Tab-separated table of C-alpha atoms and ligand atoms in Angstrom:
chain	number	residue	atom	x	y	z
J	174	MET	CA	6.464	-30.873	-23.073
J	175	SER	CA	5.678	-28.915	-20.003
J	176	VAL	CA	4.412	-25.287	-20.300
J	177	TRP	CA	3.892	-23.045	-17.385
J	178	ALA	CA	2.284	-19.628	-17.322
J	179	ILE	CA	3.295	-16.679	-15.052
J	180	VAL	CA	0.398	-14.266	-14.824
J	181	VAL	CA	1.731	-11.005	-13.397
J	182	ALA	CA	-0.876	-9.156	-11.276
J	183	ALA	CA	1.064	-7.330	-8.664
J	184	GLY	CA	1.063	-3.730	-9.966
J	185	ASP	CA	-0.500	-0.706	-8.348
J	186	GLY	CA	-2.458	0.508	-11.428
J	187	SER	CA	-1.349	4.016	-10.789
J	188	ARG	CA	-2.537	5.212	-14.331
J	189	PHE	CA	-5.859	3.460	-13.837
J	190	GLY	CA	-6.444	4.782	-10.342
J	191	GLY	CA	-6.221	1.565	-8.414
J	192	ALA	CA	-5.385	-2.252	-8.638
J	193	LYS	CA	-6.983	-2.755	-12.101
J	194	GLN	CA	-6.441	-6.371	-12.017
J	195	PHE	CA	-9.285	-6.749	-9.633
J	196	ALA	CA	-11.677	-4.573	-11.586
J	197	ARG	CA	-14.569	-6.459	-13.066
J	198	LEU	CA	-15.512	-6.982	-16.769
J	199	ALA	CA	-18.938	-8.581	-17.035
J	200	GLY	CA	-18.844	-10.089	-13.639
J	201	ARG	CA	-15.182	-11.422	-13.725
J	202	SER	CA	-12.074	-9.661	-12.724
J	203	LEU	CA	-9.316	-9.051	-15.078
J	204	VAL	CA	-6.953	-11.519	-13.287
J	205	GLU	CA	-9.674	-14.101	-13.148
J	206	ARG	CA	-10.011	-13.951	-16.945
J	207	ALA	CA	-6.300	-14.008	-17.518
J	208	VAL	CA	-5.688	-16.898	-15.265
J	209	ALA	CA	-8.638	-18.896	-16.755
J	210	THR	CA	-7.167	-18.492	-20.231
J	211	ALA	CA	-3.677	-19.458	-19.094
J	212	ARG	CA	-5.030	-22.551	-17.392
J	213	GLU	CA	-6.612	-23.677	-20.657
J	214	ALA	CA	-3.353	-23.290	-22.685
J	215	CYS	CA	-0.750	-24.358	-20.099
J	216	ASP	CA	0.019	-27.177	-17.786
J	217	GLY	CA	0.517	-25.119	-14.781
J	218	VAL	CA	-0.141	-21.480	-13.702
J	219	VAL	CA	1.572	-19.163	-11.102
J	220	VAL	CA	-0.105	-15.939	-10.433
J	221	VAL	CA	1.909	-13.038	-8.953
J	222	LEU	CA	-0.104	-10.839	-6.666
J	223	PRO	CA	0.296	-7.799	-4.341
J	224	PRO	CA	1.097	-8.571	-0.808
J	225	ASP	CA	-2.439	-7.839	0.684
J	226	GLY	CA	-3.951	-11.045	-0.610
J	227	GLN	CA	-7.151	-9.469	-2.185
J	228	TRP	CA	-7.803	-12.486	-4.394
J	229	VAL	CA	-8.303	-16.167	-3.872
J	230	PRO	CA	-7.022	-18.218	-6.860
J	231	PRO	CA	-8.879	-21.251	-8.220
J	232	GLU	CA	-7.847	-24.753	-6.903
J	233	GLY	CA	-4.396	-25.809	-8.220
J	234	VAL	CA	-3.207	-22.347	-9.215
J	235	ALA	CA	-0.074	-21.296	-7.292
J	236	THR	CA	0.346	-17.710	-5.926
J	237	VAL	CA	3.476	-15.669	-4.967
J	238	THR	CA	4.018	-12.029	-3.892
J	239	GLY	CA	5.235	-9.595	-6.533
J	240	GLY	CA	7.905	-7.035	-6.247
J	241	VAL	CA	8.250	-3.264	-6.984
J	242	THR	CA	8.829	-3.609	-10.747
J	243	ARG	CA	7.195	-5.793	-13.240
J	244	SER	CA	10.519	-7.474	-13.932
J	245	GLU	CA	10.819	-8.277	-10.186
J	246	SER	CA	7.293	-9.716	-10.181
J	247	VAL	CA	8.187	-11.907	-13.028
J	248	ARG	CA	11.290	-13.042	-11.168
J	249	ALA	CA	9.035	-13.897	-8.090
J	250	GLY	CA	6.911	-16.043	-10.357
J	251	LEU	CA	9.733	-17.694	-12.058
J	252	ARG	CA	11.002	-18.908	-8.598
J	253	ALA	CA	7.720	-20.723	-8.272
J	254	VAL	CA	7.830	-22.418	-11.753
J	255	PRO	CA	9.015	-26.111	-11.378
J	256	PRO	CA	12.635	-26.598	-12.504
J	257	ASP	CA	11.411	-29.244	-15.285
J	258	ALA	CA	9.132	-26.686	-17.013
J	259	GLU	CA	10.285	-26.473	-20.589
J	260	THR	CA	8.359	-23.489	-21.834
J	261	ILE	CA	7.293	-20.582	-19.665
J	262	VAL	CA	4.640	-17.878	-20.831
J	263	VAL	CA	4.487	-14.661	-19.132
J	264	HIS	CA	1.102	-12.775	-19.376
J	265	ASP	CA	-0.218	-9.514	-18.057
J	266	ALA	CA	-3.386	-9.792	-15.880
J	267	ALA	CA	-4.157	-6.397	-17.491
J	268	ARG	CA	-4.883	-8.149	-20.900
J	269	PRO	CA	-8.247	-9.992	-20.217
J	270	LEU	CA	-8.980	-10.608	-23.739
J	271	ALA	CA	-5.991	-12.580	-24.852
J	272	THR	CA	-7.199	-15.904	-26.345
J	273	ARG	CA	-6.093	-19.534	-25.756
J	274	ALA	CA	-5.292	-19.542	-29.478
J	275	LEU	CA	-2.774	-16.729	-28.945
J	276	PHE	CA	-1.134	-18.456	-25.894
J	277	LEU	CA	-0.898	-21.681	-28.169
J	278	ALA	CA	0.591	-19.717	-31.100
J	279	ALA	CA	3.384	-18.330	-29.043
J	280	VAL	CA	4.082	-21.711	-27.237
J	281	ARG	CA	4.117	-23.463	-30.609
J	282	ALA	CA	6.735	-21.223	-31.963
J	283	VAL	CA	8.948	-21.800	-29.061
J	284	GLU	CA	8.185	-25.556	-29.327
J	285	ALA	CA	9.293	-25.286	-32.944
J	286	GLY	CA	12.773	-24.000	-31.971
J	287	ALA	CA	12.605	-20.276	-31.236
J	288	ASP	CA	14.209	-19.029	-28.063
J	289	ALA	CA	11.186	-16.669	-27.522
J	290	ALA	CA	7.939	-15.815	-29.328
J	291	ILE	CA	5.918	-12.639	-28.823
J	292	PRO	CA	2.613	-11.338	-30.298
J	293	ALA	CA	3.048	-8.078	-32.213
J	294	ILE	CA	0.954	-5.937	-34.511
J	295	PRO	CA	2.332	-3.555	-37.061
J	296	VAL	CA	1.908	0.125	-35.927
J	297	ALA	CA	-0.816	1.753	-38.061
J	298	ASP	CA	-0.536	5.334	-36.772
J	299	THR	CA	2.277	7.724	-37.485
J	300	VAL	CA	4.499	7.865	-34.493
J	301	LYS	CA	6.158	10.998	-33.273
J	302	ARG	CA	8.509	11.726	-30.309
J	303	VAL	CA	6.882	14.561	-28.220
J	304	SER	CA	8.673	16.618	-25.387
J	305	GLY	CA	6.999	19.472	-23.511
J	306	GLY	CA	4.127	19.520	-25.819
J	307	ARG	CA	6.194	19.741	-29.050
J	308	VAL	CA	7.087	17.387	-31.660
J	309	VAL	CA	10.781	16.575	-31.822
J	310	GLU	CA	10.925	13.917	-34.128
J	311	THR	CA	8.806	11.722	-36.475
J	312	VAL	CA	9.829	8.139	-36.019
J	313	ALA	CA	10.045	6.136	-39.297
J	314	ARG	CA	7.093	3.736	-39.101
J	315	ASP	CA	8.771	0.968	-41.136
J	316	GLY	CA	9.015	-2.275	-39.196
J	317	LEU	CA	7.536	-0.790	-35.986
J	318	HIS	CA	5.388	-3.186	-34.049
J	319	ALA	CA	3.306	-2.973	-30.979
J	320	VAL	CA	3.976	-5.928	-28.705
J	321	GLN	CA	1.639	-7.755	-26.451
J	322	THR	CA	1.534	-10.622	-23.957
J	323	PRO	CA	1.410	-13.690	-23.658
J	324	GLN	CA	5.119	-14.009	-24.474
J	325	ALA	CA	6.560	-17.444	-24.600
J	326	PHE	CA	10.190	-18.510	-23.847
J	327	ARG	CA	12.403	-21.537	-23.641
J	328	ALA	CA	12.643	-21.714	-19.765
J	329	GLU	CA	16.280	-21.687	-19.870
J	330	VAL	CA	16.241	-18.518	-21.983
J	331	LEU	CA	13.742	-16.663	-19.670
J	332	ARG	CA	15.732	-17.825	-16.474
J	333	ASP	CA	18.959	-16.533	-18.134
J	334	ALA	CA	17.567	-13.209	-19.118
J	335	HIS	CA	16.433	-12.490	-15.651
J	336	ALA	CA	19.484	-13.786	-13.917
J	337	GLY	CA	21.126	-10.398	-13.617
J	338	GLY	CA	18.180	-8.826	-12.078
J	339	ALA	CA	17.634	-6.262	-15.023
J	340	THR	CA	14.465	-4.188	-15.518
J	341	GLY	CA	12.418	-3.899	-18.710
J	342	THR	CA	8.774	-3.118	-19.724
J	343	ASP	CA	8.530	-6.505	-21.124
J	344	ASP	CA	10.483	-9.908	-20.744
J	345	ALA	CA	11.382	-9.945	-24.422
J	346	ALA	CA	13.552	-6.845	-23.912
J	347	LEU	CA	15.628	-8.634	-21.250
J	348	VAL	CA	15.870	-11.790	-23.714
J	349	GLU	CA	16.963	-9.552	-26.460
J	350	ALA	CA	19.514	-7.804	-24.434
J	351	ALA	CA	20.944	-11.076	-23.313
J	352	GLY	CA	21.503	-11.909	-27.000
J	353	TRP	CA	18.653	-14.502	-27.494
J	354	THR	CA	16.601	-14.347	-30.647
J	355	VAL	CA	12.823	-13.233	-30.329
J	356	VAL	CA	10.418	-14.167	-33.151
J	357	VAL	CA	6.973	-12.624	-33.467
J	358	VAL	CA	3.548	-14.319	-33.849
J	359	GLU	CA	0.514	-12.288	-35.022
J	360	GLY	CA	-1.031	-10.363	-32.181
J	361	GLU	CA	-4.777	-9.827	-31.584
J	362	ALA	CA	-6.364	-6.289	-32.257
J	363	ARG	CA	-8.697	-7.103	-29.302
J	364	ASN	CA	-5.800	-8.062	-26.876
J	365	ILE	CA	-5.873	-4.490	-25.377
J	366	LYS	CA	-3.995	-3.722	-22.210
J	367	VAL	CA	-6.100	-1.956	-19.658
J	368	THR	CA	-3.932	0.960	-18.632
J	369	VAL	CA	-6.356	3.771	-17.917
J	370	ALA	CA	-10.028	3.664	-16.683
J	371	THR	CA	-11.472	4.301	-20.215
J	372	ASP	CA	-9.772	1.082	-21.493
J	373	LEU	CA	-12.087	-0.891	-19.432
J	374	GLU	CA	-15.103	0.743	-21.059
J	375	LEU	CA	-13.561	0.128	-24.449
J	376	ILE	CA	-13.175	-3.544	-23.706
J	377	ASP	CA	-16.683	-3.752	-22.216
J	378	GLY	CA	-17.938	-2.325	-25.330
J	379	LEU	CA	-15.875	-4.906	-27.486
J	380	MET	CA	-17.303	-7.773	-25.477
J	381	GLY	CA	-20.863	-6.402	-25.827
J	382	ALA	CA	-20.530	-6.376	-29.537
J	383	GLU	CA	-19.820	-10.199	-29.697
S	26	CTP	N1	2.813	-5.775	-12.539
S	26	CTP	C1	3.330	-6.573	-11.642
S	26	CTP	N2	4.159	-6.167	-10.695
S	26	CTP	C2	4.678	-4.867	-10.829
S	26	CTP	C3	4.175	-3.850	-11.763
S	26	CTP	C4	3.219	-4.450	-12.739
S	26	CTP	O1	2.968	-7.710	-11.471
S	26	CTP	N3	5.505	-4.312	-9.768
S	26	CTP	C5	1.816	-6.306	-13.601
S	26	CTP	C6	0.582	-5.551	-13.619
S	26	CTP	O2	-0.381	-6.000	-12.440
S	26	CTP	C7	-0.052	-5.864	-14.920
S	26	CTP	C8	1.281	-6.025	-15.731
S	26	CTP	O3	2.315	-6.186	-14.893
S	26	CTP	O4	-0.742	-6.888	-15.049
S	26	CTP	C9	1.433	-4.933	-16.750
S	26	CTP	O5	1.909	-3.737	-15.999
S	26	CTP	P1	1.112	-2.238	-16.123
S	26	CTP	O6	0.019	-2.180	-17.189
S	26	CTP	O7	2.102	-1.183	-16.118
S	26	CTP	O8	0.411	-2.326	-14.683
S	26	CTP	P2	0.601	-1.453	-13.391
S	26	CTP	O9	2.100	-1.276	-13.218
S	26	CTP	O10	-0.250	-2.060	-12.289
S	26	CTP	O11	-0.062	0.065	-13.864
S	26	CTP	P3	0.839	1.460	-13.634
S	26	CTP	O12	2.080	1.297	-14.435
S	26	CTP	O13	-0.193	2.395	-14.296
S	26	CTP	O14	1.075	1.633	-12.187
S	27	MG	MG1	3.341	-0.347	-14.664
């Protein structure tokens, strides 16, 4: 079975205040860490980068230039994945602590027959919809999950979901909308997505506590 990973690292990091994928965590950039783990778990890796070429990938890792949205960046990566890849994993460079085991759990679920498999964690907090500083709704928490990457897909399913050029915050959303079935695997509490600058400090603290 041929498994390829697309690591998306072409965002602006507007909430972080700059291209967070190149920020360093204990000496190694977020993209470097994400790519290293993807390489341990997959047969091939494509990294999607901004146009200005700030980062030189390790030997054997393909690079392409991303698009304006995350979904466009994934599609740029997809075009560089060999046609005979059977399973494709999409991972955010902004999640440097995802483990090889998590990649493998998602891939195994797809190899066992799922169209798609995504890591998810049940939401522990009470969730409310807020507008203009006021609560407008308390959302029933039953069944709510926070979803992570790496997300694994049958290659045909991911290509089909992206064929219409749709946009979503993750790939599973497009796959669901296309009518395919998405299963969940247990997410990792430490698999935090770096969104704002303080997330980097948080992760640094987690790593220091190892
Ligand atoms: N990403 C990408 N191409 C884009 C947008 C996002 O490859 N056009 C990547 C980011 O580099 C990141 C991942 O998708 O690894 C998750 O996106 P997000 O956390 O939203 O990162 P940014 O879009 O860079 O940040 P922001 O939304 O704050 O601008
Ligand atoms: Mg974004």
